[in-house]
JSON list of C-alpha atoms and ligand atoms in Angstrom, two decimals:
[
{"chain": "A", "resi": 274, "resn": "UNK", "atom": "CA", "xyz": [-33.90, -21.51, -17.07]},
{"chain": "A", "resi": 275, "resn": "UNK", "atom": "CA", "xyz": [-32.50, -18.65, -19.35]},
{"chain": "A", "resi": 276, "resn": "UNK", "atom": "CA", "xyz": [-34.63, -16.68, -21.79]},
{"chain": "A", "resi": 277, "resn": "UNK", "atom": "CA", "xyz": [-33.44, -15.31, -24.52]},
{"chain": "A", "resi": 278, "resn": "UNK", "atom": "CA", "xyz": [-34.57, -11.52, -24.92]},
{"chain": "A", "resi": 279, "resn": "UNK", "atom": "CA", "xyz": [-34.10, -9.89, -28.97]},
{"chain": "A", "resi": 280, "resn": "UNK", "atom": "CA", "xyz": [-31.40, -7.16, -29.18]},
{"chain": "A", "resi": 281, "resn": "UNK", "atom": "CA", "xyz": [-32.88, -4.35, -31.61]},
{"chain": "A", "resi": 282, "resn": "UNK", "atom": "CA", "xyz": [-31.31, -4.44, -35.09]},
{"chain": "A", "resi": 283, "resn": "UNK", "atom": "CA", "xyz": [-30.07, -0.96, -35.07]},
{"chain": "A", "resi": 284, "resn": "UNK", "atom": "CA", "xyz": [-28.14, -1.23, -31.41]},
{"chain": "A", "resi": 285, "resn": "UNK", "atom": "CA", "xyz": [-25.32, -0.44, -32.73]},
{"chain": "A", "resi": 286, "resn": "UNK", "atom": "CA", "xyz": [-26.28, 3.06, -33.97]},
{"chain": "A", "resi": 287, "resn": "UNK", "atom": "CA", "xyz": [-26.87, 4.48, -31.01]},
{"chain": "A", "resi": 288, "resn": "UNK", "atom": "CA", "xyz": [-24.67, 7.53, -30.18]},
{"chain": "A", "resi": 289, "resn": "UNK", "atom": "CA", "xyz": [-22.15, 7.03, -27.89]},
{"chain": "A", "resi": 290, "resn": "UNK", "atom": "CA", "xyz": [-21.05, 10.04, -26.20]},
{"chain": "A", "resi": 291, "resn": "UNK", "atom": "CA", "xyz": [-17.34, 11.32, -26.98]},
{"chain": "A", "resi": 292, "resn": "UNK", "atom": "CA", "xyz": [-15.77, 11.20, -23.49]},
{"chain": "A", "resi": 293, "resn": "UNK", "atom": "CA", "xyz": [-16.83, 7.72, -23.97]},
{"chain": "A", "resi": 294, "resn": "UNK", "atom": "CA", "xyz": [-15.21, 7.28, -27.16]},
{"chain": "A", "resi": 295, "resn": "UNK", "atom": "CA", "xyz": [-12.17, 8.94, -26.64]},
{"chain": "A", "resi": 296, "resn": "UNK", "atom": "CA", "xyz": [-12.05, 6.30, -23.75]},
{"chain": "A", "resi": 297, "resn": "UNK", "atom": "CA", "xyz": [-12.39, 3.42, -25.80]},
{"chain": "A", "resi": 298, "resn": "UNK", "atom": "CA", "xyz": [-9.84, 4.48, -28.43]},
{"chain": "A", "resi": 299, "resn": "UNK", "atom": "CA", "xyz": [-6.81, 5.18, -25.77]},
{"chain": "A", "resi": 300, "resn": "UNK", "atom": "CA", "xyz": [-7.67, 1.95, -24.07]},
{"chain": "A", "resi": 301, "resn": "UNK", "atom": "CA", "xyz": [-7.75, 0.11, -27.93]},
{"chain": "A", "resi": 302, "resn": "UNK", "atom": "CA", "xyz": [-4.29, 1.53, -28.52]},
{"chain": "A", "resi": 303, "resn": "UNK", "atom": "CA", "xyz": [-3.03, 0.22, -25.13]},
{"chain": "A", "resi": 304, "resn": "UNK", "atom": "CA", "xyz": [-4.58, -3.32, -25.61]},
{"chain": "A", "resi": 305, "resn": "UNK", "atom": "CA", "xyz": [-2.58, -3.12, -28.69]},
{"chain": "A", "resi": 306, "resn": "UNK", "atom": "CA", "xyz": [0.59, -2.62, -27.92]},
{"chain": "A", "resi": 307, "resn": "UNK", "atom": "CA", "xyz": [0.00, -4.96, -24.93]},
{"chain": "A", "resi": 308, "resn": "UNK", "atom": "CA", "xyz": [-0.76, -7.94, -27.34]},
{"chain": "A", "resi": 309, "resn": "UNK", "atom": "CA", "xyz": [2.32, -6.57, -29.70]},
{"chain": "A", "resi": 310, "resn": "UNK", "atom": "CA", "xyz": [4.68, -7.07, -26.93]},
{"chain": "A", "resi": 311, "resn": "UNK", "atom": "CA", "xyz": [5.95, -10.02, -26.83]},
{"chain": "A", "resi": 312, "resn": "UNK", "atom": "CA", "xyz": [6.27, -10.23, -23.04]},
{"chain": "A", "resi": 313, "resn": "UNK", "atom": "CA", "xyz": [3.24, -10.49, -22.38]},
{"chain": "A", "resi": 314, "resn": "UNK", "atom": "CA", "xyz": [2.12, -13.05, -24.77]},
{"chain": "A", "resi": 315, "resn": "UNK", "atom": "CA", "xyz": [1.71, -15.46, -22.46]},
{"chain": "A", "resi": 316, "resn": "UNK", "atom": "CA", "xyz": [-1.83, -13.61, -21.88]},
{"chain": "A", "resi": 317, "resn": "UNK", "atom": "CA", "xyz": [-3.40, -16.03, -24.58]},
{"chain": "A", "resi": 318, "resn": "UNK", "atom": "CA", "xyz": [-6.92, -15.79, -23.48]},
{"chain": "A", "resi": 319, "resn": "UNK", "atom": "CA", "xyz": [-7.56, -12.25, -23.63]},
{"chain": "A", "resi": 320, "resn": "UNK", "atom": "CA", "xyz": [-9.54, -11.19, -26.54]},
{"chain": "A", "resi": 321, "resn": "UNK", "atom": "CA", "xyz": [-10.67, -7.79, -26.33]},
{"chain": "A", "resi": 322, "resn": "UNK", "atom": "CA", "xyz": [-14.17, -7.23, -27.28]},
{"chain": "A", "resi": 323, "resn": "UNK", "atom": "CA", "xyz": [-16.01, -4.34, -29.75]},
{"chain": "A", "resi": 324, "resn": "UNK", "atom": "CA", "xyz": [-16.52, -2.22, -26.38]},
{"chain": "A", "resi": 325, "resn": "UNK", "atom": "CA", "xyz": [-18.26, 0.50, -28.68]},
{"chain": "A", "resi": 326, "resn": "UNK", "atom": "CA", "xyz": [-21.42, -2.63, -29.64]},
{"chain": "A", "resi": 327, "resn": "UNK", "atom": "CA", "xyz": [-21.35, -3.47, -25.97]},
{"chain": "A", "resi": 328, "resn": "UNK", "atom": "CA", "xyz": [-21.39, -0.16, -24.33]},
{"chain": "A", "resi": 329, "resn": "UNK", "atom": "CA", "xyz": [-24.29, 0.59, -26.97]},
{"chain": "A", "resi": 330, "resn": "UNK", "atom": "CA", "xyz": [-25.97, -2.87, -25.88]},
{"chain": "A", "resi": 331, "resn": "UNK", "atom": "CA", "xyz": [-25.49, -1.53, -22.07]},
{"chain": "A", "resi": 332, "resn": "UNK", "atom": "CA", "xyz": [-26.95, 1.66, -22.75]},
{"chain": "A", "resi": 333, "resn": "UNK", "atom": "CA", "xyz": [-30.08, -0.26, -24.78]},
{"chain": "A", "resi": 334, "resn": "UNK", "atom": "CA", "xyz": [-30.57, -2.39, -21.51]},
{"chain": "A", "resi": 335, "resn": "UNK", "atom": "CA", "xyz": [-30.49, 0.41, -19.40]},
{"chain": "A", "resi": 336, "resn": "UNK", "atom": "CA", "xyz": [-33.41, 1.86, -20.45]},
{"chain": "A", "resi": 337, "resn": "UNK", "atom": "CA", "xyz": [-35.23, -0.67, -22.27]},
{"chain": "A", "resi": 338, "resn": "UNK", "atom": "CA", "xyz": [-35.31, -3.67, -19.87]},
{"chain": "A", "resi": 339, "resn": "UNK", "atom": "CA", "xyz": [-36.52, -4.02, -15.86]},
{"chain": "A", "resi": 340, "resn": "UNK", "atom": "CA", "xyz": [-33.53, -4.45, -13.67]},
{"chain": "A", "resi": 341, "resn": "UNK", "atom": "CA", "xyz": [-33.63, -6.53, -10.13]},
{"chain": "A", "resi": 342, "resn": "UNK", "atom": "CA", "xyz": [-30.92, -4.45, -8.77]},
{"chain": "A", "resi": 343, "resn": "UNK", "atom": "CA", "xyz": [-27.77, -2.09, -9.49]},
{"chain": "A", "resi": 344, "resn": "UNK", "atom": "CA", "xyz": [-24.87, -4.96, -8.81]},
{"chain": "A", "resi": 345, "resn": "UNK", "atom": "CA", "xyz": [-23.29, -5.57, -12.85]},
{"chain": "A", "resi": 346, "resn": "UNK", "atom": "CA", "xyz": [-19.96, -7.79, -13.01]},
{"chain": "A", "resi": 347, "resn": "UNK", "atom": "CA", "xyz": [-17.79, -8.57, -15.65]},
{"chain": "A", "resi": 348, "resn": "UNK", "atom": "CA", "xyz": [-16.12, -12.10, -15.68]},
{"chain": "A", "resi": 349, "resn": "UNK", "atom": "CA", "xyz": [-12.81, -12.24, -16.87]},
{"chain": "A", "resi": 350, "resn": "UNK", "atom": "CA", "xyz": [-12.29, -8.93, -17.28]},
{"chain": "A", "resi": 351, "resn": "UNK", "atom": "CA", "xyz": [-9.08, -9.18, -19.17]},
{"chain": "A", "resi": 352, "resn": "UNK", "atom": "CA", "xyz": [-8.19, -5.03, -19.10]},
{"chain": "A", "resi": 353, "resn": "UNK", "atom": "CA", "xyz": [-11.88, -4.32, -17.06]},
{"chain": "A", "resi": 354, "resn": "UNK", "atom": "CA", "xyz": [-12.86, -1.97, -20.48]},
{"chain": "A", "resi": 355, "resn": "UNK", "atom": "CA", "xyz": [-16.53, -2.89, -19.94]},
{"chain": "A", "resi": 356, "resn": "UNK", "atom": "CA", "xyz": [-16.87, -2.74, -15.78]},
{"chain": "A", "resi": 357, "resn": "UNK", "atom": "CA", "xyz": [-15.09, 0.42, -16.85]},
{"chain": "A", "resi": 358, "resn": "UNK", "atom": "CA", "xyz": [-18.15, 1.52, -19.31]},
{"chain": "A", "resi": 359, "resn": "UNK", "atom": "CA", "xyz": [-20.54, -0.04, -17.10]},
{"chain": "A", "resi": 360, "resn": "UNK", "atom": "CA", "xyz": [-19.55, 2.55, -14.04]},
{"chain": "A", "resi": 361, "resn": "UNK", "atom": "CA", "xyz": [-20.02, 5.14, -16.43]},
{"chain": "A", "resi": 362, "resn": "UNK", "atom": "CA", "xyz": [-23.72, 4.12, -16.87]},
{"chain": "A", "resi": 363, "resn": "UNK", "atom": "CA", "xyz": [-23.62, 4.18, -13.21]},
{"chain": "A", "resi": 364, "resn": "UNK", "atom": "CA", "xyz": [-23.67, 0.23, -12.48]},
{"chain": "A", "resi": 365, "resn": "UNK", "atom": "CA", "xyz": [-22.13, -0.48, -9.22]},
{"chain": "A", "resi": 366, "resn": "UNK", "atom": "CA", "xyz": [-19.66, -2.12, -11.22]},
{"chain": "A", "resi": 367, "resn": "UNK", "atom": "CA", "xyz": [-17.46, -4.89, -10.30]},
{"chain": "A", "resi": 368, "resn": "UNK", "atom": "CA", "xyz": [-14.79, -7.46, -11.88]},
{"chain": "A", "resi": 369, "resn": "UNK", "atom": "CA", "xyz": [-12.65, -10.51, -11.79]},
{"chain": "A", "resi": 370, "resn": "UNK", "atom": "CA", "xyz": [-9.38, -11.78, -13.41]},
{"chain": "A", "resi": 371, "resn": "UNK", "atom": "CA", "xyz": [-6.94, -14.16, -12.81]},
{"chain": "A", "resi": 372, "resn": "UNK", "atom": "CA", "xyz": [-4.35, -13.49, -14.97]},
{"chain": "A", "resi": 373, "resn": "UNK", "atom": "CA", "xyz": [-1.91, -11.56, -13.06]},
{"chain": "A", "resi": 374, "resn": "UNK", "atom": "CA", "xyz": [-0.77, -9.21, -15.86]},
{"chain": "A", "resi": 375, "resn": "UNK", "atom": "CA", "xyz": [-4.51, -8.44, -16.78]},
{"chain": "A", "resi": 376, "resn": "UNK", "atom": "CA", "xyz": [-4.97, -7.44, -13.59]},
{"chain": "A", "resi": 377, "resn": "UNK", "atom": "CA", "xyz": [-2.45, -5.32, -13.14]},
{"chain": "A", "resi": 378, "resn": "UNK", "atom": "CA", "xyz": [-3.59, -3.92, -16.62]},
{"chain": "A", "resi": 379, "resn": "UNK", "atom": "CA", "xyz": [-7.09, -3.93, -15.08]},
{"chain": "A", "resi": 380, "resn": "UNK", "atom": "CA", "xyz": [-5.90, -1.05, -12.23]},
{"chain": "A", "resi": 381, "resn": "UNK", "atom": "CA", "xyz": [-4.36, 0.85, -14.84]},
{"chain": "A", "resi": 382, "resn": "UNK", "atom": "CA", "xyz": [-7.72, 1.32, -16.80]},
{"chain": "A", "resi": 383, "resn": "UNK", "atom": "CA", "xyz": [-9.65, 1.89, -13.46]},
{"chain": "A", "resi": 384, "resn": "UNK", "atom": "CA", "xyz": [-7.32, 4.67, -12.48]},
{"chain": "A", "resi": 385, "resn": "UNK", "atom": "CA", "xyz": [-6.58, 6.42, -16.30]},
{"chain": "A", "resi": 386, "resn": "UNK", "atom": "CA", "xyz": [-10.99, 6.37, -16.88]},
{"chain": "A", "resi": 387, "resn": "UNK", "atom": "CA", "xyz": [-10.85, 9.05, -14.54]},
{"chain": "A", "resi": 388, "resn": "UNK", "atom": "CA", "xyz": [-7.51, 10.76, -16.21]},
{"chain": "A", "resi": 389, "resn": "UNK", "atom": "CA", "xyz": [-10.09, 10.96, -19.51]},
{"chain": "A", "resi": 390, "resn": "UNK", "atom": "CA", "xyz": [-11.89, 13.57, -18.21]},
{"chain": "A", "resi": 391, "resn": "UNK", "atom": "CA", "xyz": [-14.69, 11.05, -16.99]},
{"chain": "A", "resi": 392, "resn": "UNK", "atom": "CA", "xyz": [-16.03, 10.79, -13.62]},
{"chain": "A", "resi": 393, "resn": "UNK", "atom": "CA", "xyz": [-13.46, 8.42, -11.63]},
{"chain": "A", "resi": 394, "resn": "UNK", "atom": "CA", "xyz": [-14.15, 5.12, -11.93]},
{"chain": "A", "resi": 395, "resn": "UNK", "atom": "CA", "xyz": [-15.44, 2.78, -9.24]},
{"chain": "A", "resi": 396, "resn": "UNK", "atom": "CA", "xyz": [-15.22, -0.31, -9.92]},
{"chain": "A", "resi": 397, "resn": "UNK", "atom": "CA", "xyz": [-14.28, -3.45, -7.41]},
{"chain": "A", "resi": 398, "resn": "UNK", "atom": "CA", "xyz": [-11.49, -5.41, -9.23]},
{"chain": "A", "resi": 399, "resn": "UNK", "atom": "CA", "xyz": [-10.74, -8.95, -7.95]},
{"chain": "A", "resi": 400, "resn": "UNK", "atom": "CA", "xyz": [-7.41, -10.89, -8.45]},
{"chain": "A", "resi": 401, "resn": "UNK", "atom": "CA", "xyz": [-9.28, -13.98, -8.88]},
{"chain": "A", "resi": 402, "resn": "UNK", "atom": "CA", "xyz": [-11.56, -17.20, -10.47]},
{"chain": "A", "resi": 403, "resn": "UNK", "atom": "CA", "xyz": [-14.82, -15.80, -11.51]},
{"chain": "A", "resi": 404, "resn": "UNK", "atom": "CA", "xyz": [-16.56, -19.18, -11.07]},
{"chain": "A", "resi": 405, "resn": "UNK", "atom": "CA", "xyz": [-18.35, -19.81, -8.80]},
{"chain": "A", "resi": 406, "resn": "UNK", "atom": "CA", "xyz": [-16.95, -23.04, -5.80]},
{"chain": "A", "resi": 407, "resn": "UNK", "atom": "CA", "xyz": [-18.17, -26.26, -7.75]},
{"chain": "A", "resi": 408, "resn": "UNK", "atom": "CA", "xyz": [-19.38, -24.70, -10.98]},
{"chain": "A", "resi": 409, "resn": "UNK", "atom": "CA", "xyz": [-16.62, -26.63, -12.78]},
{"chain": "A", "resi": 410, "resn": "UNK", "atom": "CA", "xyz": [-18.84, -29.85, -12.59]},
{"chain": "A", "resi": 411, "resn": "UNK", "atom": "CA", "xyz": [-21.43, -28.25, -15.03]},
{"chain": "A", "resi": 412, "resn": "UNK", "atom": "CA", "xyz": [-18.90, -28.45, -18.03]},
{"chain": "A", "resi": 413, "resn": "UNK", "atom": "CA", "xyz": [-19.34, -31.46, -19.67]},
{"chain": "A", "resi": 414, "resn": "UNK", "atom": "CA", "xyz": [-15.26, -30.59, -21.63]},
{"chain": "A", "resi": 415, "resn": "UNK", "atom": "CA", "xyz": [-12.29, -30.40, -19.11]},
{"chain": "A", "resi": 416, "resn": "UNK", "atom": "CA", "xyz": [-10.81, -28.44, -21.93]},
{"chain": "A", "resi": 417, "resn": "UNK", "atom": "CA", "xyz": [-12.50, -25.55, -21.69]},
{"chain": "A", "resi": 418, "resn": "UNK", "atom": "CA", "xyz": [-10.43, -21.94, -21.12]},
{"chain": "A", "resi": 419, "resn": "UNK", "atom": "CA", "xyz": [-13.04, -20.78, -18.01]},
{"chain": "A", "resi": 420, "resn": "UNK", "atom": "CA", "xyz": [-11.92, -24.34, -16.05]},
{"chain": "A", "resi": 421, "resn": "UNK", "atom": "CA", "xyz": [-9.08, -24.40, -13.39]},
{"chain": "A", "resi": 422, "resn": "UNK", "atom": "CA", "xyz": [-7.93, -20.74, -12.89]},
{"chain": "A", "resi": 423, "resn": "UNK", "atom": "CA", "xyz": [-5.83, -20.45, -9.72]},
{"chain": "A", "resi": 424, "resn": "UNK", "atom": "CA", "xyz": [-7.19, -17.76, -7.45]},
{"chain": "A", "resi": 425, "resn": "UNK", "atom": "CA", "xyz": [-9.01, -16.98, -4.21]},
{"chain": "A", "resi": 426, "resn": "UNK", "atom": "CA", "xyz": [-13.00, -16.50, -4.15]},
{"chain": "A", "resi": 427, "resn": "UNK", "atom": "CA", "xyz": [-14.09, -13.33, -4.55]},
{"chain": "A", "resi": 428, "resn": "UNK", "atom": "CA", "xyz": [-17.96, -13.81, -3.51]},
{"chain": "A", "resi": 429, "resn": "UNK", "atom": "CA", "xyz": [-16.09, -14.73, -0.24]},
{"chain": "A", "resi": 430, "resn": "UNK", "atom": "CA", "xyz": [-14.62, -11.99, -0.19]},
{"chain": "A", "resi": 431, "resn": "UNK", "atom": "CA", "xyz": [-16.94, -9.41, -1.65]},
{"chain": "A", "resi": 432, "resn": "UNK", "atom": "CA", "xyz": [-19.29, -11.00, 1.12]},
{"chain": "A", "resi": 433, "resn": "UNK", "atom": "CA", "xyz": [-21.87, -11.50, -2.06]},
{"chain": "A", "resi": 434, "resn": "UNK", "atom": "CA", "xyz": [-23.04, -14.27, -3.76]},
{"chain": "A", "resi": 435, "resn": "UNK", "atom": "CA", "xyz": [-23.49, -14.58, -7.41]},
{"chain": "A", "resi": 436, "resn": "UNK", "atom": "CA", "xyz": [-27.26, -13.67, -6.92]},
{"chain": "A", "resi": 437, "resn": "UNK", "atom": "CA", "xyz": [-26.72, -10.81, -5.46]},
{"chain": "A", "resi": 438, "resn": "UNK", "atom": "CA", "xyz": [-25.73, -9.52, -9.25]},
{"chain": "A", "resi": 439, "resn": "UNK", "atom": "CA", "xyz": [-28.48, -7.66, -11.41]},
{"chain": "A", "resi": 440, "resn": "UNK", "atom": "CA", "xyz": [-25.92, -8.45, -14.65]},
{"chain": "A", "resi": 441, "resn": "UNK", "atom": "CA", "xyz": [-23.37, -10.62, -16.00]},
{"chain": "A", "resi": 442, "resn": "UNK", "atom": "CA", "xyz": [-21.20, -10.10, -18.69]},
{"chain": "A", "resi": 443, "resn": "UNK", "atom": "CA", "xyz": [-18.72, -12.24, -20.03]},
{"chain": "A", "resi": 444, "resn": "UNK", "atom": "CA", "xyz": [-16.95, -12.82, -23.39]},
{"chain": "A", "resi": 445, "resn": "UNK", "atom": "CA", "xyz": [-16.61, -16.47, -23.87]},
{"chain": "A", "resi": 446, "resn": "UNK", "atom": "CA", "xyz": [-14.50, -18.66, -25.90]},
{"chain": "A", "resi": 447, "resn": "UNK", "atom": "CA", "xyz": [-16.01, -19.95, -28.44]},
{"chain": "A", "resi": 448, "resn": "UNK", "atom": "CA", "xyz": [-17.53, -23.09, -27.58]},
{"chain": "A", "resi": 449, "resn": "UNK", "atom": "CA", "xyz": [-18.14, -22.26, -23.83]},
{"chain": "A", "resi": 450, "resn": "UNK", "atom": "CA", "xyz": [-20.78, -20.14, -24.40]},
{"chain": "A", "resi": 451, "resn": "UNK", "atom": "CA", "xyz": [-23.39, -22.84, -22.96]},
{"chain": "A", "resi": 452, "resn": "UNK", "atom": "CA", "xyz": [-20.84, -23.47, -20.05]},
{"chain": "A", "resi": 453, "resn": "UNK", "atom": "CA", "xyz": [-21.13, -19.94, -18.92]},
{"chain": "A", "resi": 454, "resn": "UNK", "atom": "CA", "xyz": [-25.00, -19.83, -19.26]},
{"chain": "A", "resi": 455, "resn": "UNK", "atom": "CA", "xyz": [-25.04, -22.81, -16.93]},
{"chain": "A", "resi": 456, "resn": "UNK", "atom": "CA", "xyz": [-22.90, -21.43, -14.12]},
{"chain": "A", "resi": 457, "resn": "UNK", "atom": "CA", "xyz": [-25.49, -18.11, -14.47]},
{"chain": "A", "resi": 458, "resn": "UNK", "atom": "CA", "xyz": [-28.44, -20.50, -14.64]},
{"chain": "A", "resi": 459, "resn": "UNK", "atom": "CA", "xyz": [-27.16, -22.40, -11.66]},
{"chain": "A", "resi": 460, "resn": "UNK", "atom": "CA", "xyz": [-25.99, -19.46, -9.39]},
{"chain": "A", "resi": 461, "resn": "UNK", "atom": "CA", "xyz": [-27.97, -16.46, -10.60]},
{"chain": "A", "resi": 462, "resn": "UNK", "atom": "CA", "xyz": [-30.70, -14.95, -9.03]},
{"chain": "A", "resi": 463, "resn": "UNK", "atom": "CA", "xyz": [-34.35, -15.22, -10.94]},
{"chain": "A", "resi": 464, "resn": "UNK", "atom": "CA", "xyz": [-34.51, -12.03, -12.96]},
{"chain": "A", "resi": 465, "resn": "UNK", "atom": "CA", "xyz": [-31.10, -11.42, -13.32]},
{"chain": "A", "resi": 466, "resn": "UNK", "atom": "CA", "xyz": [-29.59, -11.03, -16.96]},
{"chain": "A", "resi": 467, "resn": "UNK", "atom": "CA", "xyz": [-26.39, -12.64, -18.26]},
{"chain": "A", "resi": 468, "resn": "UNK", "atom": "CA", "xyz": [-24.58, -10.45, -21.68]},
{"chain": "A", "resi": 469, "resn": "UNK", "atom": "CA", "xyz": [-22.17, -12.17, -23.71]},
{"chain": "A", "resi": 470, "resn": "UNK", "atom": "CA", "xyz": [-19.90, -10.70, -26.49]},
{"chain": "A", "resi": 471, "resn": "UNK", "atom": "CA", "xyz": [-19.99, -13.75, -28.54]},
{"chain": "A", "resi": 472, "resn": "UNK", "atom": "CA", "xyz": [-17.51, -12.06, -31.33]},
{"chain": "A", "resi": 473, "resn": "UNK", "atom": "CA", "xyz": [-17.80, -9.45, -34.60]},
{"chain": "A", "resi": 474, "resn": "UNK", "atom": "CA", "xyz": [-21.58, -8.17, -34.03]},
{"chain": "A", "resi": 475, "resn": "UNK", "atom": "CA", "xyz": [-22.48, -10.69, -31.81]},
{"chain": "A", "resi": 476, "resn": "UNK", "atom": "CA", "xyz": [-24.29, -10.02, -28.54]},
{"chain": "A", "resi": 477, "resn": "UNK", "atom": "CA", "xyz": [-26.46, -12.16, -26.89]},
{"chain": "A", "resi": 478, "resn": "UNK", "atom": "CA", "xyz": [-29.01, -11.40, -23.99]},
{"chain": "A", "resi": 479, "resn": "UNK", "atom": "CA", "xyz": [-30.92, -13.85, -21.85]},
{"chain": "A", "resi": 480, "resn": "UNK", "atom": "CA", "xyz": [-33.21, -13.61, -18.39]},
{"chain": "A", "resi": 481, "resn": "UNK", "atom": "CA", "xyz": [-32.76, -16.24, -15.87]},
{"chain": "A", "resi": 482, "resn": "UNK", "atom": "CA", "xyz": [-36.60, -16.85, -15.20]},
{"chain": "A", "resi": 483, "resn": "UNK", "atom": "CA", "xyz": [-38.33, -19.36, -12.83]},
{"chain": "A", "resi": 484, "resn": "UNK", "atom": "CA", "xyz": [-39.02, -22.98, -14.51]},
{"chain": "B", "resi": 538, "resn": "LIG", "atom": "C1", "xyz": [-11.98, -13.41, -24.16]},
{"chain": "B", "resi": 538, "resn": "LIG", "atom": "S1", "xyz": [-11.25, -12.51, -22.82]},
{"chain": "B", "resi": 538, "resn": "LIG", "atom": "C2", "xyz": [-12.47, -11.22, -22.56]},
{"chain": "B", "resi": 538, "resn": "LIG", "atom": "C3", "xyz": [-11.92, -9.99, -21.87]},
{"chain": "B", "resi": 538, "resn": "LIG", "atom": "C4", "xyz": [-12.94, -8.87, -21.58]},
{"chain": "B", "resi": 538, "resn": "LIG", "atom": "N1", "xyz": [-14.00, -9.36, -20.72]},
{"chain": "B", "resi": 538, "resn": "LIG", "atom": "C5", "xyz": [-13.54, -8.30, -22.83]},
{"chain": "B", "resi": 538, "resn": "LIG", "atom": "O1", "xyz": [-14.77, -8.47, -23.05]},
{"chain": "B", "resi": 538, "resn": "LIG", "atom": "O2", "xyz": [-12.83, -7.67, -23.62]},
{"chain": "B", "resi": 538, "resn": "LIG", "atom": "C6", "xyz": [-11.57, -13.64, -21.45]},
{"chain": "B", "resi": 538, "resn": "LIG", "atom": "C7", "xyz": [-10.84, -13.25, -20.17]},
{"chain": "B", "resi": 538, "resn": "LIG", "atom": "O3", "xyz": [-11.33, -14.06, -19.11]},
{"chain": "B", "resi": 538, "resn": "LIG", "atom": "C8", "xyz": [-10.25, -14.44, -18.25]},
{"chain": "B", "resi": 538, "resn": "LIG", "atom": "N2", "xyz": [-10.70, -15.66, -17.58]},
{"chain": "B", "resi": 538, "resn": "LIG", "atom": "C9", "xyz": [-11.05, -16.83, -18.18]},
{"chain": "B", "resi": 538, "resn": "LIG", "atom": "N3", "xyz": [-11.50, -17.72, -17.27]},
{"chain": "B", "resi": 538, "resn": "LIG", "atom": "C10", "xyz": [-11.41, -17.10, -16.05]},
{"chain": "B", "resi": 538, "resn": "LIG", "atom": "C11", "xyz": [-11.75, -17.50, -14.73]},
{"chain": "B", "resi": 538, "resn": "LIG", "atom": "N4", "xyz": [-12.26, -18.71, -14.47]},
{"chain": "B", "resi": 538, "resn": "LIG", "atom": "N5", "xyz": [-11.58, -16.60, -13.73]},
{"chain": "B", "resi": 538, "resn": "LIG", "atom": "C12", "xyz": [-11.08, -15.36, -14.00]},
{"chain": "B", "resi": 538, "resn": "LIG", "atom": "N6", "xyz": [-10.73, -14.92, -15.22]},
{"chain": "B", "resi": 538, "resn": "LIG", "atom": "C13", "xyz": [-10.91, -15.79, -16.26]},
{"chain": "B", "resi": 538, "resn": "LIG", "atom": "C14", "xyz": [-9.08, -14.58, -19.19]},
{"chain": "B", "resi": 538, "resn": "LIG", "atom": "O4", "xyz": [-7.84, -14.44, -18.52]},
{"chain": "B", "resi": 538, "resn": "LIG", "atom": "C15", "xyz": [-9.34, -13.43, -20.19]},
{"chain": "B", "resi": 538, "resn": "LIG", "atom": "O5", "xyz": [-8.74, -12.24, -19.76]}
]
């Protein structure tokens, strides 16, 4: 089962450095004009998240909570912003996407992170469906956006499970926020943690723990 853990109130004044910043505010201007072109409006599940409240929710976690390991991934990484922060905290950071122009977007933020004057980013990008072989039977709506993304495995590939992950984070539609705590529930390893942006000042931070 998942527990839920309390976020401090005042997470989102802690400093975030200004490499960091400046990071977050060129990649804001280029999700922009991404979503203003009209090309690439076909995109219509990316939703960029505030990446300033989640890097300050990473950095919180960081030091505040016991970690089973140093594995983080980001499903549905959309332009990989937060793997991105999350190497910079120096997560062995990795990511999935499916959407072919998100991905490509995806290696373009990987390889500019180090252009910002940060170290170079490592993060493991997969083309791919985040969900885990099977983990479509735990949602009780067909409808949701996580279900029936074409793409290869990438635990397969990665030769790692989903428990071999210390932390998830994911920004769910609204609506399949349950769905995506029951694939972590299911597939996670005990102790592992599972973040979700869950929109405007809205993070949310749960344990998997033994029943
Ligand atoms: C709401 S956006 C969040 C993007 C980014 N994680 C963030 O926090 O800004 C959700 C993303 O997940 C991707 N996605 C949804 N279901 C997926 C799946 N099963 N496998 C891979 N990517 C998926 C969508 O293409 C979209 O880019």
């Amino acid at each position: 089962m998942l527990r839920s853990i309390d976020l401090p109130s005042e997470i989102d004044s802690i400093p975030v450095p200004q490499q960091t910043e400046q990071g977050i505010r060129l990649l804001e201007q280029r999700i922009q004009a991404f979503q203003d072109c009209w090309a690439q409006s076909h995109a219509e599940q990316f939703v960029a998240a505030d990446y300033f409240l989640v890097y300050q929710t990473l950095q919180w976690l960081a030091k505040a909570q016991p970690m089973i390991g140093s594995r983080f991934l980001e499903w549905g990484c959309g332009f990989a912003a937060v793997a991105c922060l999350a190497d910079s905290l120096n997560w062995n950071s990795h990511a999935i996407e499916s959407h072919p122009d998100l991905v490509q977007q995806a290696k373009q933020t990987i390889q500019q992170w180090s252009a910002n004057g940060q170290e170079l980013a490592r993060v493991q990008l997969f083309a791919g469906n985040f969900l885990p072989p099977g983990a479509e039977h735990l949602a009780d709506d067909p409808t949701l956006p996580s279900l029936y993304h074409e793409g290869k495995n990438p635990y397969h590939a990665w030769d790692l499970e989903l428990d071999d992950f210390a932390l998830v984070y994911s920004y769910p539609w609204p609506g399949e926020d349950e769905f995506h705590a029951a694939v972590f529930d299911r597939y996670a390893a005990p102790g592992a943690m599972l973040l979700m942006f869950l929109g405007p000042n809205h993070m949310q931070l749960s344990r998997k723990v033994n029943d």
